[in-house]
Coordinates of N, CA and C in Angstrom, one line a residue:
Chain A
X21 N 31.9 19.3 -26.0 CA 32.4 20.3 -25.1 C 31.1 21.0 -24.5
X22 N 31.2 21.2 -23.2 CA 30.1 21.9 -22.6 C 30.2 23.4 -22.9
X23 N 29.1 24.0 -23.4 CA 29.2 25.3 -23.9 C 27.9 26.1 -23.8
X24 N 27.9 27.4 -23.6 CA 26.8 28.3 -23.7 C 27.2 29.4 -24.6
X25 N 26.3 29.7 -25.5 CA 26.6 30.8 -26.5 C 25.4 31.7 -26.5
X26 N 25.6 33.0 -26.1 CA 24.6 34.0 -26.1 C 24.5 34.7 -27.5
X27 N 23.4 35.2 -27.8 CA 23.2 36.0 -29.0 C 22.0 36.9 -28.8
X28 N 21.9 37.9 -29.7 CA 20.7 38.8 -29.7 C 20.9 40.2 -29.2
X29 N 22.1 40.4 -28.7 CA 22.4 41.8 -28.1 C 22.5 42.8 -29.2
X30 N 22.6 44.0 -28.8 CA 22.7 45.1 -29.8 C 22.4 46.4 -29.3
X31 N 22.3 47.4 -30.2 CA 21.9 48.8 -29.8 C 20.5 49.0 -30.0
X32 N 19.7 49.4 -29.0 CA 18.3 49.7 -29.1 C 18.1 51.1 -28.4
X33 N 16.9 51.7 -28.8 CA 16.5 52.9 -28.2 C 15.7 52.6 -26.9
X34 N 15.7 53.6 -26.0 CA 14.9 53.5 -24.8 C 13.4 53.2 -25.2
X35 N 12.8 52.2 -24.4 CA 11.5 51.8 -24.7 C 11.3 50.7 -25.6
X36 N 12.3 50.3 -26.3 CA 12.3 49.2 -27.3 C 12.4 47.9 -26.6
X37 N 12.3 46.8 -27.4 CA 12.4 45.5 -26.9 C 13.5 44.7 -27.6
X38 N 13.9 43.6 -27.0 CA 15.0 42.8 -27.5 C 14.9 41.4 -26.9
X39 N 15.2 40.4 -27.7 CA 15.2 39.0 -27.2 C 16.6 38.4 -27.2
X40 N 17.1 38.0 -26.1 CA 18.4 37.3 -26.0 C 18.2 35.8 -26.0
X41 N 19.1 35.1 -26.7 CA 19.1 33.7 -26.7 C 20.4 33.1 -26.2
X42 N 20.3 32.0 -25.5 CA 21.5 31.3 -25.1 C 21.3 29.8 -25.6
X43 N 22.3 29.4 -26.4 CA 22.3 28.1 -27.0 C 23.2 27.2 -26.1
X44 N 22.7 26.1 -25.6 CA 23.4 25.2 -24.8 C 23.8 24.0 -25.6
X45 N 25.0 23.4 -25.3 CA 25.5 22.2 -25.9 C 26.4 21.5 -25.0
X46 N 26.5 20.2 -25.2 CA 27.5 19.4 -24.5 C 27.0 18.8 -23.1
X47 N 25.8 19.1 -22.8 CA 25.2 18.6 -21.5 C 23.7 18.5 -21.6
X48 N 23.1 17.8 -20.6 CA 21.7 17.6 -20.6 C 21.0 18.9 -20.1
X49 N 20.7 19.8 -21.0 CA 20.2 21.1 -20.7 C 19.0 21.1 -19.7
X50 N 18.1 20.1 -20.0 CA 16.8 20.0 -19.2 C 17.0 19.7 -17.8
X51 N 18.3 19.3 -17.4 CA 18.5 18.9 -16.0 C 19.0 20.1 -15.1
X52 N 19.2 21.2 -15.7 CA 19.8 22.3 -14.9 C 18.9 23.6 -14.8
X53 N 19.0 24.2 -13.7 CA 18.5 25.6 -13.6 C 19.4 26.5 -14.5
X54 N 18.8 27.6 -15.0 CA 19.6 28.5 -15.8 C 19.4 29.9 -15.3
X55 N 20.3 30.7 -15.5 CA 20.3 32.1 -15.1 C 20.8 33.1 -16.1
X56 N 20.2 34.3 -16.0 CA 20.8 35.4 -16.8 C 21.4 36.4 -15.7
X57 N 22.7 36.7 -15.9 CA 23.4 37.6 -15.1 C 23.9 38.8 -15.9
X58 N 23.8 40.0 -15.5 CA 24.3 41.1 -16.3 C 25.4 41.9 -15.5
X59 N 26.2 42.6 -16.3 CA 27.3 43.4 -15.8 C 27.4 44.7 -16.6
X60 N 27.0 45.8 -16.0 CA 27.1 47.1 -16.6 C 28.6 47.4 -16.7
X61 N 29.0 48.3 -17.7 CA 30.4 48.6 -17.9 C 31.1 49.1 -16.6
X62 N 32.2 48.4 -16.3 CA 32.9 48.8 -15.1 C 32.3 48.5 -13.7
X63 N 31.3 47.7 -13.7 CA 30.6 47.4 -12.5 C 30.6 45.9 -12.2
X64 N 29.8 45.5 -11.1 CA 29.8 44.1 -10.7 C 28.7 43.3 -11.4
X65 N 28.6 42.1 -10.9 CA 27.6 41.1 -11.4 C 26.3 41.3 -10.7
X66 N 25.2 41.2 -11.5 CA 23.9 41.3 -11.0 C 23.1 40.2 -11.6
X67 N 22.4 39.4 -10.7 CA 21.6 38.4 -11.2 C 20.3 39.0 -11.7
X68 N 19.9 38.7 -12.9 CA 18.7 39.3 -13.5 C 17.5 38.3 -13.4
X69 N 17.7 37.1 -13.7 CA 16.6 36.1 -13.7 C 17.1 34.7 -13.6
X70 N 16.2 33.9 -13.1 CA 16.5 32.5 -12.9 C 15.3 31.6 -13.3
X71 N 15.5 30.4 -13.9 CA 14.4 29.5 -14.2 C 14.8 28.1 -13.8
X72 N 13.8 27.4 -13.3 CA 14.1 26.0 -12.9 C 14.3 25.1 -14.1
X73 N 14.6 23.9 -13.9 CA 15.0 23.0 -15.0 C 13.8 22.7 -15.9
X74 N 12.6 22.6 -15.4 CA 11.4 22.4 -16.2 C 10.8 23.6 -16.8
X75 N 11.2 24.8 -16.3 CA 10.6 26.0 -16.8 C 9.4 26.5 -16.1
X76 N 9.0 25.8 -15.0 CA 7.7 26.1 -14.4 C 7.9 27.2 -13.3
X77 N 9.1 27.5 -12.9 CA 9.3 28.5 -11.8 C 10.4 29.5 -12.3
X78 N 10.1 30.7 -12.1 CA 11.0 31.8 -12.5 C 11.1 32.9 -11.4
X79 N 12.3 33.5 -11.4 CA 12.5 34.6 -10.5 C 13.2 35.8 -11.2
X80 N 12.9 37.0 -10.7 CA 13.5 38.2 -11.3 C 14.0 39.2 -10.3
X81 N 15.0 39.9 -10.7 CA 15.5 41.0 -9.9 C 14.3 42.1 -9.9
X82 N 14.2 42.8 -8.8 CA 13.2 43.9 -8.8 C 13.3 44.9 -9.9
X83 N 14.5 45.1 -10.3 CA 14.8 46.1 -11.3 C 14.2 45.8 -12.7
X84 N 13.9 44.5 -12.9 CA 13.5 44.1 -14.3 C 12.1 43.4 -14.2
X85 N 11.6 43.2 -13.0 CA 10.3 42.6 -12.8 C 9.2 43.3 -13.6
X86 N 8.4 42.6 -14.4 CA 7.4 43.2 -15.2 C 7.8 43.6 -16.6
X87 N 9.1 43.7 -16.8 CA 9.7 44.1 -18.1 C 10.4 43.0 -18.8
X88 N 11.0 42.1 -18.0 CA 11.8 41.0 -18.6 C 11.1 39.7 -18.4
X89 N 11.2 38.7 -19.3 CA 10.6 37.4 -19.2 C 11.6 36.4 -19.6
X90 N 11.9 35.4 -18.6 CA 12.8 34.3 -18.9 C 12.0 33.1 -19.3
X91 N 12.5 32.4 -20.3 CA 11.9 31.1 -20.7 C 12.9 30.2 -21.3
X92 N 12.5 28.9 -21.5 CA 13.5 28.0 -22.0 C 12.7 27.0 -22.9
X93 N 13.5 26.4 -23.8 CA 13.0 25.4 -24.7 C 13.9 24.2 -24.6
X94 N 13.5 23.3 -23.7 CA 14.3 22.1 -23.4 C 14.5 21.2 -24.6
X95 N 13.6 21.2 -25.5 CA 13.7 20.3 -26.7 C 14.8 20.8 -27.6
X96 N 15.0 22.1 -27.6 CA 16.0 22.6 -28.5 C 17.2 23.3 -27.7
X97 N 17.3 23.0 -26.4 CA 18.5 23.4 -25.6 C 18.7 25.0 -25.7
X98 N 17.6 25.7 -25.6 CA 17.7 27.2 -25.7 C 17.1 27.8 -24.4
X99 N 17.8 28.9 -24.0 CA 17.3 29.8 -22.9 C 17.1 31.1 -23.6
X100 N 16.0 31.8 -23.1 CA 15.7 33.1 -23.7 C 15.5 34.1 -22.6
X101 N 15.7 35.4 -23.0 CA 15.3 36.5 -22.1 C 14.7 37.6 -23.0
X102 N 13.4 37.7 -22.8 CA 12.6 38.7 -23.5 C 12.7 40.0 -22.7
X103 N 13.2 41.1 -23.3 CA 13.4 42.3 -22.6 C 12.5 43.4 -23.3
X104 N 11.7 44.1 -22.5 CA 10.8 45.1 -23.1 C 11.0 46.4 -22.2
X105 N 10.5 47.5 -22.8 CA 10.6 48.8 -22.1 C 12.0 49.0 -21.6
X106 N 12.9 48.8 -22.5 CA 14.3 48.9 -22.1 C 14.7 50.4 -21.7
X107 N 15.6 50.4 -20.7 CA 16.1 51.7 -20.2 C 17.6 51.8 -20.3
X108 N 18.1 53.0 -20.2 CA 19.5 53.2 -20.3 C 20.3 52.3 -19.2
X109 N 19.7 52.2 -18.1 CA 20.3 51.4 -17.0 C 20.3 49.9 -17.2
X110 N 19.7 49.5 -18.3 CA 19.7 48.0 -18.7 C 21.0 47.8 -19.6
X111 N 21.7 48.8 -19.9 CA 22.9 48.6 -20.7 C 23.9 47.8 -19.9
X112 N 24.3 46.7 -20.5 CA 25.2 45.7 -19.8 C 25.6 44.6 -20.8
X113 N 26.6 43.9 -20.3 CA 26.8 42.5 -20.9 C 25.9 41.6 -20.2
X114 N 25.2 40.8 -21.0 CA 24.3 39.8 -20.4 C 24.9 38.4 -20.6
X115 N 25.1 37.7 -19.5 CA 25.6 36.3 -19.5 C 24.5 35.3 -19.2
X116 N 24.5 34.2 -19.8 CA 23.7 33.1 -19.4 C 24.7 32.2 -18.6
X117 N 24.1 31.5 -17.6 CA 25.0 30.7 -16.7 C 24.2 29.5 -16.3
X118 N 24.8 28.3 -16.3 CA 24.2 27.1 -15.8 C 24.4 27.0 -14.3
X119 N 23.4 26.6 -13.7 CA 23.4 26.5 -12.2 C 23.2 25.1 -11.8
X120 N 24.1 24.5 -11.0 CA 24.0 23.2 -10.4 C 23.1 23.3 -9.1
X121 N 22.2 22.4 -8.9 CA 21.4 22.5 -7.8 C 21.3 21.2 -7.0
X122 N 22.3 20.3 -7.2 CA 22.3 19.0 -6.5 C 23.4 19.1 -5.4
X123 N 24.2 18.0 -5.3 CA 25.2 17.9 -4.3 C 26.3 19.0 -4.5
X124 N 26.6 19.2 -5.8 CA 27.5 20.3 -6.2 C 26.6 21.5 -6.6
X125 N 27.1 22.7 -6.2 CA 26.3 23.9 -6.5 C 27.1 25.0 -7.2
X126 N 26.4 26.1 -7.4 CA 27.1 27.2 -8.1 C 26.9 27.3 -9.6
X127 N 27.1 28.4 -10.1 CA 27.0 28.6 -11.6 C 28.3 28.2 -12.2
X128 N 28.4 27.0 -12.7 CA 29.7 26.5 -13.1 C 30.0 26.7 -14.6
X129 N 29.1 27.0 -15.4 CA 29.3 27.2 -16.8 C 28.7 28.5 -17.2
X130 N 29.5 29.4 -17.9 CA 29.1 30.7 -18.3 C 29.3 30.9 -19.8
X131 N 28.4 31.6 -20.4 CA 28.7 32.0 -21.8 C 29.7 33.2 -21.8
X132 N 30.0 33.6 -23.0 CA 31.0 34.8 -23.2 C 30.2 36.1 -23.0
X133 N 28.9 36.1 -23.1 CA 28.1 37.3 -22.9 C 27.8 37.9 -24.2
X134 N 26.7 38.7 -24.2 CA 26.2 39.5 -25.3 C 25.9 40.9 -24.8
X135 N 26.4 41.9 -25.5 CA 26.3 43.3 -25.1 C 24.9 43.9 -25.5
X136 N 24.3 44.5 -24.6 CA 23.0 45.2 -24.8 C 23.3 46.7 -24.5
X137 N 23.1 47.6 -25.5 CA 23.2 49.0 -25.3 C 21.9 49.7 -25.5
X138 N 21.4 50.4 -24.5 CA 20.2 51.1 -24.7 C 20.5 52.6 -24.7
X139 N 20.3 53.2 -25.8 CA 20.7 54.6 -26.0 C 20.0 55.2 -27.2
X140 N 19.6 56.5 -27.0 CA 19.0 57.2 -28.1 C 20.0 57.9 -29.0
Chain B
X30 N 15.5 40.9 -0.2 CA 16.6 40.2 -0.8 C 17.8 40.2 0.1
X31 N 18.6 39.2 0.0 CA 19.8 39.1 0.8 C 20.9 40.0 0.2
X32 N 21.4 40.9 1.0 CA 22.4 41.8 0.5 C 23.8 41.3 0.9
X33 N 24.7 41.2 -0.1 CA 26.0 40.7 0.1 C 27.0 41.9 0.1
X34 N 27.8 42.0 1.1 CA 28.7 43.2 1.2 C 30.2 42.6 1.3
X35 N 31.0 43.0 0.4 CA 32.4 42.6 0.3 C 33.3 43.7 0.8
X36 N 34.4 43.3 1.4 CA 35.5 44.2 1.8 C 36.8 43.5 1.7
X37 N 37.9 44.3 1.3 CA 37.8 45.6 0.8 C 37.3 45.7 -0.6
X38 N 37.2 46.9 -1.1 CA 36.9 47.0 -2.6 C 38.0 46.6 -3.4
X39 N 39.2 46.8 -3.0 CA 40.4 46.4 -3.7 C 41.6 46.2 -2.7
X40 N 42.5 45.4 -3.2 CA 43.7 45.2 -2.4 C 44.9 44.9 -3.3
X41 N 46.0 45.3 -2.8 CA 47.3 45.0 -3.6 C 48.2 44.2 -2.7
X42 N 48.6 43.0 -3.2 CA 49.4 42.1 -2.4 C 50.6 41.7 -3.2
X43 N 51.7 41.5 -2.5 CA 52.9 41.1 -3.2 C 52.9 39.6 -3.6
X44 N 53.5 39.3 -4.7 CA 53.6 37.9 -5.1 C 54.0 37.0 -4.0
X45 N 53.3 35.9 -3.9 CA 53.7 35.0 -2.8 C 53.1 35.2 -1.5
X46 N 52.5 36.4 -1.3 CA 51.9 36.8 0.0 C 50.4 36.4 0.0
X47 N 49.8 36.5 1.2 CA 48.4 36.1 1.4 C 47.4 37.2 1.0
X48 N 46.3 36.9 0.4 CA 45.3 37.9 0.1 C 44.0 37.3 0.8
X49 N 43.3 38.2 1.5 CA 42.1 37.9 2.2 C 41.0 38.8 1.8
X50 N 39.9 38.2 1.4 CA 38.7 38.9 1.0 C 37.5 38.5 1.9
X51 N 36.8 39.5 2.4 CA 35.6 39.3 3.3 C 34.3 39.5 2.6
X52 N 33.3 38.7 3.0 CA 32.0 38.8 2.5 C 31.0 38.7 3.6
X53 N 30.0 39.6 3.7 CA 29.0 39.5 4.8 C 27.7 39.6 4.2
X54 N 26.8 38.7 4.6 CA 25.4 38.6 4.1 C 24.5 39.3 5.1
X55 N 23.4 39.9 4.6 CA 22.5 40.6 5.5 C 21.6 39.7 6.3
X56 N 21.6 38.4 6.0 CA 20.9 37.4 6.8 C 21.7 36.1 6.6
X57 N 21.4 35.2 7.5 CA 22.1 33.9 7.4 C 21.9 33.2 6.1
X58 N 23.0 32.6 5.6 CA 22.8 31.7 4.4 C 23.1 30.3 4.8
X59 N 23.1 30.0 6.1 CA 23.3 28.7 6.7 C 21.9 28.0 6.8
X60 N 21.8 26.8 6.1 CA 20.6 26.0 6.2 C 20.8 25.1 7.3
X61 N 20.1 25.3 8.4 CA 20.2 24.4 9.6 C 19.8 23.0 9.4
X62 N 19.1 22.7 8.3 CA 18.6 21.3 8.1 C 19.7 20.4 7.6
X63 N 20.7 21.0 6.8 CA 21.8 20.3 6.3 C 23.1 20.8 6.7
X64 N 23.1 21.9 7.5 CA 24.3 22.5 8.0 C 25.3 23.0 6.9
X65 N 24.7 23.4 5.8 CA 25.5 23.9 4.7 C 25.3 25.4 4.5
X66 N 26.3 26.1 4.2 CA 26.3 27.5 3.9 C 26.1 27.7 2.4
X67 N 25.1 28.4 2.0 CA 24.8 28.5 0.6 C 25.5 29.7 0.0
X68 N 26.8 29.6 -0.1 CA 27.7 30.7 -0.5 C 28.7 30.2 -1.5
X69 N 28.9 30.9 -2.6 CA 29.9 30.6 -3.6 C 30.8 31.8 -3.8
X70 N 32.0 31.5 -4.3 CA 33.0 32.5 -4.7 C 33.3 32.4 -6.2
X71 N 33.4 33.5 -6.9 CA 33.8 33.5 -8.3 C 35.0 34.4 -8.5
X72 N 35.7 34.1 -9.6 CA 36.9 34.9 -10.0 C 36.5 35.4 -11.4
X73 N 36.7 36.7 -11.7 CA 36.5 37.2 -13.0 C 37.8 38.0 -13.4
X74 N 38.4 37.4 -14.4 CA 39.6 38.1 -15.0 C 39.1 39.1 -16.1
X75 N 39.9 40.1 -16.4 CA 39.5 41.1 -17.3 C 39.1 40.6 -18.7
X76 N 37.9 41.0 -19.1 CA 37.4 40.6 -20.4 C 36.9 39.2 -20.5
X77 N 36.7 38.5 -19.4 CA 36.2 37.1 -19.3 C 35.0 37.0 -18.5
X78 N 34.2 35.9 -18.7 CA 33.1 35.7 -17.8 C 33.6 35.2 -16.5
X79 N 32.8 35.2 -15.5 CA 33.2 34.7 -14.1 C 33.5 33.2 -14.2
X80 N 34.3 32.8 -13.2 CA 34.7 31.4 -13.1 C 34.4 31.0 -11.6
X81 N 33.7 29.9 -11.5 CA 33.4 29.4 -10.1 C 34.6 28.8 -9.4
X82 N 34.9 29.3 -8.3 CA 36.0 28.8 -7.5 C 35.6 27.9 -6.3
X83 N 34.6 28.3 -5.6 CA 34.2 27.6 -4.4 C 32.7 27.7 -4.2
X84 N 32.1 26.6 -3.7 CA 30.7 26.5 -3.3 C 30.6 25.9 -1.9
X85 N 29.4 25.9 -1.4 CA 29.2 25.5 0.0 C 30.2 26.2 0.9
X86 N 30.6 27.4 0.6 CA 31.5 28.3 1.4 C 32.9 27.8 1.4
X87 N 33.1 26.5 1.3 CA 34.5 26.0 1.4 C 34.9 24.9 0.5
X88 N 34.0 24.4 -0.3 CA 34.3 23.3 -1.3 C 34.9 23.9 -2.5
X89 N 36.1 23.5 -2.8 CA 36.8 24.0 -4.0 C 36.3 23.3 -5.3
X90 N 36.0 24.1 -6.3 CA 35.6 23.5 -7.6 C 36.7 22.7 -8.2
X91 N 36.4 21.7 -8.9 CA 37.3 20.8 -9.6 C 38.3 21.7 -10.4
X92 N 39.6 21.5 -10.3 CA 40.6 22.2 -11.1 C 41.0 23.5 -10.5
X93 N 40.4 23.9 -9.4 CA 40.9 25.2 -8.8 C 42.1 24.9 -7.9
X94 N 43.1 25.7 -8.0 CA 44.3 25.4 -7.2 C 44.1 25.5 -5.7
X95 N 44.8 24.7 -4.9 CA 44.5 24.7 -3.5 C 45.0 25.9 -2.7
X96 N 45.6 26.8 -3.4 CA 45.9 28.1 -2.7 C 44.7 28.9 -2.5
X97 N 43.6 28.5 -3.1 CA 42.3 29.2 -2.9 C 41.5 28.4 -1.8
X98 N 41.1 29.1 -0.8 CA 40.3 28.5 0.2 C 39.2 29.4 0.7
X99 N 38.1 28.8 1.1 CA 37.0 29.5 1.6 C 36.6 29.1 3.0
X100 N 36.2 30.0 3.9 CA 35.8 29.7 5.2 C 34.7 30.6 5.7
X101 N 34.1 30.3 6.8 CA 33.1 31.1 7.4 C 31.8 30.4 7.5
X102 N 30.8 31.0 8.2 CA 29.5 30.4 8.4 C 28.5 31.4 8.8
X103 N 27.3 31.2 8.5 CA 26.2 32.1 8.9 C 26.1 33.3 8.0
X104 N 26.7 34.4 8.5 CA 26.7 35.6 7.7 C 28.1 36.2 7.4
X105 N 29.1 35.5 7.8 CA 30.5 36.1 7.6 C 31.4 35.0 7.0
X106 N 32.0 35.4 5.8 CA 32.8 34.5 5.0 C 34.1 35.2 4.6
X107 N 35.0 34.3 4.2 CA 36.3 34.8 3.8 C 36.8 33.9 2.7
X108 N 37.4 34.6 1.7 CA 38.1 33.9 0.6 C 39.6 34.2 0.8
X109 N 40.4 33.2 0.9 CA 41.9 33.4 1.1 C 42.7 32.8 -0.1
X110 N 43.6 33.6 -0.6 CA 44.6 33.1 -1.6 C 45.9 33.1 -0.8
X111 N 46.3 31.9 -0.6 CA 47.4 31.7 0.4 C 48.8 32.3 -0.1
X112 N 49.0 32.2 -1.4 CA 50.3 32.6 -2.0 C 49.9 33.2 -3.3
X113 N 49.8 34.5 -3.4 CA 49.3 35.2 -4.6 C 50.2 34.9 -5.8
X114 N 49.6 34.5 -6.9 CA 50.4 34.4 -8.2 C 49.9 35.4 -9.2
X115 N 50.7 35.7 -10.2 CA 50.4 36.7 -11.1 C 49.1 36.5 -11.8
X116 N 48.7 35.2 -12.0 CA 47.5 34.8 -12.7 C 46.3 35.0 -11.9
X117 N 46.5 35.4 -10.6 CA 45.3 35.5 -9.7 C 44.8 37.0 -9.7
X118 N 45.4 37.8 -10.5 CA 44.9 39.2 -10.7 C 43.5 39.1 -11.3
X119 N 42.5 39.7 -10.6 CA 41.1 39.5 -11.0 C 40.2 40.2 -10.0
X120 N 38.9 40.2 -10.3 CA 37.9 40.7 -9.4 C 37.2 39.4 -8.8
X121 N 37.0 39.4 -7.5 CA 36.4 38.2 -6.9 C 35.1 38.6 -6.3
X122 N 34.1 37.7 -6.5 CA 32.7 38.0 -6.1 C 32.2 36.8 -5.2
X123 N 31.5 37.2 -4.1 CA 30.8 36.2 -3.4 C 29.4 36.2 -3.9
X124 N 28.7 35.1 -3.7 CA 27.3 35.0 -4.1 C 26.5 34.1 -3.2
X125 N 25.3 34.5 -2.8 CA 24.5 33.6 -2.0 C 23.5 32.9 -2.9
X126 N 23.2 31.6 -2.7 CA 22.2 30.9 -3.4 C 21.2 30.3 -2.4
X127 N 21.1 30.9 -1.2 CA 20.2 30.5 -0.2 C 18.7 30.8 -0.5
X128 N 18.6 32.0 -1.1 CA 17.2 32.4 -1.5 C 17.2 33.2 -2.8
X129 N 16.1 33.2 -3.5 CA 15.9 34.0 -4.7 C 15.4 35.4 -4.3
X130 N 15.9 36.4 -5.0 CA 16.9 36.3 -6.1 C 18.3 36.0 -5.6
X131 N 19.1 35.2 -6.4 CA 20.5 35.0 -6.0 C 21.1 36.4 -6.1
X132 N 22.0 36.7 -5.2 CA 22.7 38.0 -5.1 C 24.2 37.9 -5.0
X133 N 24.9 38.8 -5.6 CA 26.3 38.9 -5.6 C 26.8 40.0 -4.7
X134 N 28.0 39.9 -4.2 CA 28.7 41.0 -3.5 C 29.2 41.9 -4.6
X135 N 29.6 43.1 -4.2 CA 30.0 44.1 -5.1 C 31.4 43.9 -5.8
X136 N 32.1 42.9 -5.3 CA 33.4 42.5 -5.9 C 34.6 43.1 -5.2
X137 N 35.7 42.4 -5.2 CA 37.0 42.9 -4.7 C 38.0 42.7 -5.7
X138 N 38.7 43.8 -6.1 CA 39.7 43.7 -7.1 C 41.1 43.4 -6.4
X139 N 41.7 42.4 -6.9 CA 43.0 42.0 -6.4 C 44.1 42.3 -7.4
X140 N 45.1 43.0 -7.0 CA 46.2 43.4 -7.8 C 47.5 43.1 -7.2
X141 N 48.6 43.1 -8.0 CA 50.0 42.9 -7.5 C 50.6 44.2 -7.0
X142 N 51.2 44.1 -5.8 CA 51.8 45.3 -5.2 C 53.3 45.4 -5.8

């Protein structure tokens, strides 16, 4: 079964750090771009970061640039998001999503999400 | 960044009636080299992650009912649900993948009238 499972969320204080992990299974992880997308409570979807299949190219939303780092371990089918200097406005459900970049496109597989709450 | 603007924010439609959602991008998402619009639509039901409905602006994802259709080109796009079913109650998002960062519209909530 094709699956993405996020972990690592939780309650942290402003200024602290957190690392999210997305475990992939059921497909050739190293062949796909991967994304982190977040959704603050009651609001819409925001693309946070994107990484190419080999891990050599990354992109970030302006709101997290310099604070968040996306990376991947293709040998172990893992996607990561290192988050530092966390702010209250980073509170959200964080989803990892597989992105197709060939003839078929779009984020076709999503995890169930992990909640990050930044509060004192 | 490409800004995606959806309208309306919400709409209520009777069962069996048509629902139309609009999406406008701040710049073209049409790639003139392949004549493809880099635009996708997603459905998100309450408490669930998003689900891909359409890509290339009008190509339905495998398994998506044919009552869902996408149209448009350049900067203006539409998602149409031809005959609304109870299970279509959800928030719908457009997304451009023409340039990084990928960006989503603000969402349109579809309810039953």
